[in-house]
Amino acid sequence: MTQGRPTRGVVASLWERDAEIAAATEAVDLLCADPGSPGSLLVFSGEAGIGKTALLAQVRRMSEGRCTVWSARGGATVTSVPFNVVRQLLQPALLTLSPGEARDYLGGWYDIAGPALGIAEPGEGQADPQGVCEGLVVAVRRLAEIQWPLVLLIDDAHWADQESLRWLAAFAERLDDLSVFVVVAHRQGEAAPESAHFLQRIGAAARPSSTLRAFTPDAAAGLTRATLGEQADAPFCREVWAVTGGNPYETVELLAKVQDSGLQPVETSAAELRALNKSARGLGLVARLEGLGIKATRLAWAAAILGTRISLALAARLAGLSKEEAEHYAQVLRTARILTAAGDTAQATGDGLTGDGELEFVHPLIADAVYESIPIATRTAFHGVAAAEVTRTGLGAAAASRHLLEVHPDDDPELVEQMRVAAREHLAVGAPDAARRCLERALEEPPLPEVQARVLYELGCATLLTSPATTIGHLRDALATPGLEGDTRVDAVCRLSQALVHNGELEEAVRAVDAEAERLPVGPARLRLTAMHYMWEGIHAGEEDSPGRSRSLATLAGPLTGRDNSERALLILRAYDAMNRGENAEEVVELCDRSLVNGSLAPGLGWTDTEWGFELLVMLGASYTFADRLDRAQSLFTGALRAYQAAGWSGGHLALAQAFVGFVHRRRGRLSEAEGYLREALRLADRVGRGLPMHWDAACMLIDTLLARGHVDQALEVADRYSFAPPYPSTVVMPDVHSVRGRLLIEAGRVKEGVNELEAAEKAAAARGRHNTIMAPWAGDLARALAKDDPGRAASLAADARAQAERFGTDTAIGEALRCAAALETGQRSVTLYAQAAAYLEASPCAYEHAVARVDYGIAARSVPELTRGLTLARSCGADGVVARAEEVLATGRGLR
């Protein structure tokens, strides 16, 4: 704002910043010395004007000529623009790549991250925000490898858009294996709550994170004398510090004004410092700006409306200026140190600008003051004109939406439609929060009565992946508003039920679909709701046994041929119910097969289709898994993994797919591979949140796998980390949570607690009528635990388990039941039962269970060949505990033949 600011003023802002500069210097030196060095992150925080931007400028100076430097900054008026900051960062690299080169560099992530970066057209439907974030992490990683050594500078991160902050938090946490230097600056306490969470994660990953402090009186005195000369006396220097509070930006600006005014730096002049300082901010700045004339003021207003990376040509149109006038008044504003060239904020030189140039405010404090000085009516009008200009240039409704968000509601149907279109565009690139803002703004307009319900429905759909609780409210409002009919209304009810389930309100989800079904005549829509009813009941852990329910489901599904997806859904639900109840496994598989089309999922019933949700297909895969059709289960869940990866769904959906692929490996006896998949599933689930239903399934499967491997301590560690203990979730956990926890406690030596847990499993199974001895294998472990103290009850449990296994009819179920019976017998009877168990399990697809049975048989029969065979199988499975047991027996002999 003042003329003639000396170059040393820039350096002056770095007084008392030796530690921060040393940390940055060390990071740059390490980066340049070794392309294999781990990445590093510095975070500078503090109040406005404390010197964060000056530090970033210093990092740029020390890096240029040695490193590639990309920079970006948030802006108070552009926080609603998704991916704004990450696009700024990558712009230098993206502009040099052709579409073909970009696709080569990004590979399979091009179609996922490309739309968010503005280099690819979005696909249809709603992109997964977590997947887009993952794609952006990969994109920056790959570009960073090409551009090494690379420095990323991000200023005003408290004003960064939420989508960019999500990416930055994920990227910052993965710098250990990527040689890149990242510096982030932000004000403390000024981020919106949803952004503050990401800034905390970024700060936690930093090494180090520095909170910048104001100048000390000594530093203010030293800077004053360095700027004005040694003749500056102590009272004057002390007043400089008192007037500015030691704020570096205000100190530098005040001293520049002292120079411009010719004020002598002595005690008699100190009283004039406060008046000079006021002109640097607030009303003083506004008055100074108005003194430059109406056209300069309007250009500054237009720049404040546009935010960051301000197009001079667009600002001119908003201000009503010709190209020549805009260039002239831009120079006036630069001379007054209000505006500067984009990317040159810290330097603030006096170079001219062309009509295509980009501008920035010299400091965010100035941008704030200018924006707040615009009369409200004028500000709204400017935003309206900006929206029209953006639309006119063909940038799309999403680009215009940030201005339309600031326009006052005015019963404008066209604005409602623009916001609906913008919301769809935001959803397609993975920005549901931006879509939500647009639709909420459309409701304020308000929409026409016949459109209101549709907007509420779209708002509910927009928040389904990110906020089930919010979705519930919007969809209930939509259903209560006239105008939502036909298939859309049914879809809204189904989505509402999904949101209720994800929000832990499973019984309410059942009531919602039942109430809507009662309104409808017999037909496809009602059949879909009926299927949803059975689906939610099927995953309800607290559901009591209802033979009538199973009979009605069997009657309903019996004649169905799978001619549409509602019929296919009912066939899957019937198969899942039959599998849980331990009915004949061949019939279970036949029902599953009837739900497919030529052995594949029907169109509209895929993993990424939203009409039914993933729960139905999980039931299909589980039915195959526990009916010994592991080949079909693996094909199904591997297909889920591919589908989610291709669509960029890397949140909870991908975590569940990883878990179930891992569990199929567990059932096949590939324990090491299973553990890898299941640990990755939990890592992905942890990125989504904590204590979610997916955590229960993945943790339960991993604990089951670790116990099979003989790694009890690791299983206990997982159980502790994920609170694998009561109270349990309201939805079914696979395999049965009581059974797995009971076995864990017994293996850990807490036998009494384990028996109690297994008895709880027994009661729950009886209450629910679920008698599949593989999905809920409590009976065998409970029988063994009771064998010494209560042999009669143990024998009864084993006999019941065998009868249920024979009813189900799979080799695995019968083999495991026989192995349990053998453990309760002695002598030849035990040997015979072990031999039968091994024979059944050899015919099953479950190699681990076969290995255990073969080792048990070898020990009981005292047969070295059988024991050696079991040992070989156990080694191939990665069953370390079984291997150790077999090796010990072989080493000691113990009567072997």
mmCIF file of C-alpha atoms in Angstrom, residues 474-612:
data_model
loop_
_atom_site.group_PDB
_atom_site.id
_atom_site.type_symbol
_atom_site.label_atom_id
_atom_site.label_comp_id
_atom_site.label_asym_id
_atom_site.label_seq_id
_atom_site.Cartn_x
_atom_site.Cartn_y
_atom_site.Cartn_z
ATOM 1 C CA HIS A 474 -33.504 -35.003 3.959
ATOM 2 C CA LEU A 475 -35.110 -38.176 2.646
ATOM 3 C CA ARG A 476 -37.823 -38.109 5.282
ATOM 4 C CA ASP A 477 -38.570 -34.515 4.302
ATOM 5 C CA ALA A 478 -38.635 -35.516 0.637
ATOM 6 C CA LEU A 479 -41.074 -38.356 1.296
ATOM 7 C CA ALA A 480 -43.311 -36.052 3.342
ATOM 8 C CA THR A 481 -43.397 -33.433 0.563
ATOM 9 C CA PRO A 482 -45.925 -33.854 -2.270
ATOM 10 C CA GLY A 483 -44.435 -34.593 -5.662
ATOM 11 C CA LEU A 484 -42.225 -37.620 -5.104
ATOM 12 C CA GLU A 485 -43.936 -40.584 -6.754
ATOM 13 C CA GLY A 486 -43.311 -43.787 -8.688
ATOM 14 C CA ASP A 487 -39.913 -45.414 -8.871
ATOM 15 C CA THR A 488 -38.214 -42.298 -7.474
ATOM 16 C CA ARG A 489 -40.280 -42.502 -4.297
ATOM 17 C CA VAL A 490 -39.498 -46.210 -3.893
ATOM 18 C CA ASP A 491 -35.818 -45.463 -4.452
ATOM 19 C CA ALA A 492 -35.982 -42.732 -1.797
ATOM 20 C CA VAL A 493 -37.482 -45.204 0.698
ATOM 21 C CA CYS A 494 -34.783 -47.780 -0.084
ATOM 22 C CA ARG A 495 -32.026 -45.183 0.308
ATOM 23 C CA LEU A 496 -33.622 -44.018 3.549
ATOM 24 C CA SER A 497 -33.542 -47.578 4.850
ATOM 25 C CA GLN A 498 -29.867 -47.882 3.865
ATOM 26 C CA ALA A 499 -29.038 -44.673 5.713
ATOM 27 C CA LEU A 500 -30.935 -45.873 8.779
ATOM 28 C CA VAL A 501 -28.989 -49.159 8.785
ATOM 29 C CA HIS A 502 -25.660 -47.315 8.432
ATOM 30 C CA ASN A 503 -26.764 -45.052 11.286
ATOM 31 C CA GLY A 504 -27.459 -48.042 13.562
ATOM 32 C CA GLU A 505 -31.263 -47.806 13.280
ATOM 33 C CA LEU A 506 -31.907 -51.197 11.707
ATOM 34 C CA GLU A 507 -35.375 -51.772 13.146
ATOM 35 C CA GLU A 508 -36.470 -48.341 11.925
ATOM 36 C CA ALA A 509 -35.179 -49.255 8.455
ATOM 37 C CA VAL A 510 -37.472 -52.294 8.414
ATOM 38 C CA ARG A 511 -40.436 -50.179 9.517
ATOM 39 C CA ALA A 512 -39.741 -47.619 6.781
ATOM 40 C CA VAL A 513 -39.861 -50.150 3.934
ATOM 41 C CA ASP A 514 -42.871 -51.923 5.443
ATOM 42 C CA ALA A 515 -44.867 -48.700 5.704
ATOM 43 C CA GLU A 516 -44.209 -47.826 2.080
ATOM 44 C CA ALA A 517 -44.928 -51.358 0.870
ATOM 45 C CA GLU A 518 -48.387 -51.195 2.436
ATOM 46 C CA ARG A 519 -49.205 -48.211 0.222
ATOM 47 C CA LEU A 520 -48.414 -50.036 -3.008
ATOM 48 C CA PRO A 521 -50.293 -52.633 -5.041
ATOM 49 C CA VAL A 522 -48.727 -55.988 -5.851
ATOM 50 C CA GLY A 523 -46.014 -55.480 -8.454
ATOM 51 C CA PRO A 524 -42.260 -54.894 -9.004
ATOM 52 C CA ALA A 525 -42.057 -51.821 -6.737
ATOM 53 C CA ARG A 526 -43.673 -53.599 -3.804
ATOM 54 C CA LEU A 527 -41.533 -56.672 -4.429
ATOM 55 C CA ARG A 528 -38.398 -54.509 -4.190
ATOM 56 C CA LEU A 529 -39.521 -53.164 -0.814
ATOM 57 C CA THR A 530 -40.368 -56.680 0.369
ATOM 58 C CA ALA A 531 -36.861 -57.780 -0.569
ATOM 59 C CA MET A 532 -35.391 -54.839 1.342
ATOM 60 C CA HIS A 533 -37.444 -55.894 4.386
ATOM 61 C CA TYR A 534 -36.007 -59.413 4.335
ATOM 62 C CA MET A 535 -32.506 -58.077 3.667
ATOM 63 C CA TRP A 536 -32.464 -55.844 6.737
ATOM 64 C CA GLU A 537 -33.987 -58.576 8.893
ATOM 65 C CA GLY A 538 -31.366 -60.964 7.551
ATOM 66 C CA ILE A 539 -28.456 -58.868 8.817
ATOM 67 C CA HIS A 540 -30.109 -58.054 12.158
ATOM 68 C CA ALA A 541 -27.990 -59.697 14.842
ATOM 69 C CA GLY A 542 -30.760 -59.445 17.421
ATOM 70 C CA GLU A 543 -33.466 -61.048 15.297
ATOM 71 C CA GLU A 544 -35.251 -63.865 17.088
ATOM 72 C CA ASP A 545 -36.037 -67.175 15.424
ATOM 73 C CA SER A 546 -39.145 -66.929 13.349
ATOM 74 C CA PRO A 547 -39.907 -70.147 11.490
ATOM 75 C CA GLY A 548 -42.877 -68.348 9.971
ATOM 76 C CA ARG A 549 -40.546 -65.725 8.482
ATOM 77 C CA SER A 550 -38.320 -68.382 6.908
ATOM 78 C CA ARG A 551 -41.328 -70.282 5.611
ATOM 79 C CA SER A 552 -42.852 -67.170 4.065
ATOM 80 C CA LEU A 553 -39.521 -66.263 2.475
ATOM 81 C CA ALA A 554 -39.191 -69.814 1.138
ATOM 82 C CA THR A 555 -42.747 -69.701 -0.223
ATOM 83 C CA LEU A 556 -42.131 -66.341 -1.849
ATOM 84 C CA ALA A 557 -38.796 -67.321 -3.412
ATOM 85 C CA GLY A 558 -39.740 -70.889 -4.348
ATOM 86 C CA PRO A 559 -41.390 -70.219 -7.733
ATOM 87 C CA LEU A 560 -39.173 -67.273 -8.689
ATOM 88 C CA THR A 561 -37.011 -67.659 -11.776
ATOM 89 C CA GLY A 562 -34.897 -64.521 -11.394
ATOM 90 C CA ARG A 563 -36.570 -62.608 -14.222
ATOM 91 C CA ASP A 564 -35.798 -59.205 -12.657
ATOM 92 C CA ASN A 565 -33.585 -57.865 -9.892
ATOM 93 C CA SER A 566 -36.313 -57.931 -7.256
ATOM 94 C CA GLU A 567 -36.737 -61.666 -7.857
ATOM 95 C CA ARG A 568 -32.980 -62.171 -7.894
ATOM 96 C CA ALA A 569 -32.698 -60.311 -4.613
ATOM 97 C CA LEU A 570 -35.305 -62.551 -3.002
ATOM 98 C CA LEU A 571 -33.489 -65.660 -4.230
ATOM 99 C CA ILE A 572 -30.272 -64.395 -2.627
ATOM 100 C CA LEU A 573 -32.087 -63.599 0.598
ATOM 101 C CA ARG A 574 -33.673 -67.032 0.688
ATOM 102 C CA ALA A 575 -30.264 -68.652 0.084
ATOM 103 C CA TYR A 576 -28.704 -66.594 2.870
ATOM 104 C CA ASP A 577 -31.489 -67.480 5.284
ATOM 105 C CA ALA A 578 -31.196 -71.182 4.423
ATOM 106 C CA MET A 579 -27.425 -71.065 4.832
ATOM 107 C CA ASN A 580 -27.723 -69.419 8.252
ATOM 108 C CA ARG A 581 -30.303 -71.952 9.392
ATOM 109 C CA GLY A 582 -28.101 -74.828 8.263
ATOM 110 C CA GLU A 583 -30.495 -76.153 5.646
ATOM 111 C CA ASN A 584 -29.219 -78.327 2.799
ATOM 112 C CA ALA A 585 -26.148 -76.698 1.232
ATOM 113 C CA GLU A 586 -26.926 -77.948 -2.278
ATOM 114 C CA GLU A 587 -30.233 -76.106 -2.156
ATOM 115 C CA VAL A 588 -28.432 -73.003 -0.918
ATOM 116 C CA VAL A 589 -26.060 -73.103 -3.888
ATOM 117 C CA GLU A 590 -28.920 -73.763 -6.318
ATOM 118 C CA LEU A 591 -30.746 -70.654 -5.044
ATOM 119 C CA CYS A 592 -27.571 -68.584 -5.371
ATOM 120 C CA ASP A 593 -27.015 -69.785 -8.930
ATOM 121 C CA ARG A 594 -30.605 -68.906 -9.887
ATOM 122 C CA SER A 595 -29.954 -65.294 -8.857
ATOM 123 C CA LEU A 596 -27.228 -64.957 -11.500
ATOM 124 C CA VAL A 597 -27.478 -64.372 -15.233
ATOM 125 C CA ASN A 598 -25.252 -66.816 -17.105
ATOM 126 C CA GLY A 599 -23.127 -67.152 -13.988
ATOM 127 C CA SER A 600 -22.639 -63.420 -13.565
ATOM 128 C CA LEU A 601 -24.281 -60.578 -11.686
ATOM 129 C CA ALA A 602 -27.252 -59.101 -13.515
ATOM 130 C CA PRO A 603 -27.100 -55.526 -14.857
ATOM 131 C CA GLY A 604 -28.197 -53.149 -12.120
ATOM 132 C CA LEU A 605 -27.143 -55.608 -9.436
ATOM 133 C CA GLY A 606 -23.417 -54.965 -9.564
ATOM 134 C CA TRP A 607 -21.156 -53.907 -6.722
ATOM 135 C CA THR A 608 -21.176 -50.224 -7.672
ATOM 136 C CA ASP A 609 -24.883 -50.051 -8.529
ATOM 137 C CA THR A 610 -26.778 -48.040 -5.943
ATOM 138 C CA GLU A 611 -30.273 -49.499 -6.340
ATOM 139 C CA TRP A 612 -29.694 -52.403 -3.951
#
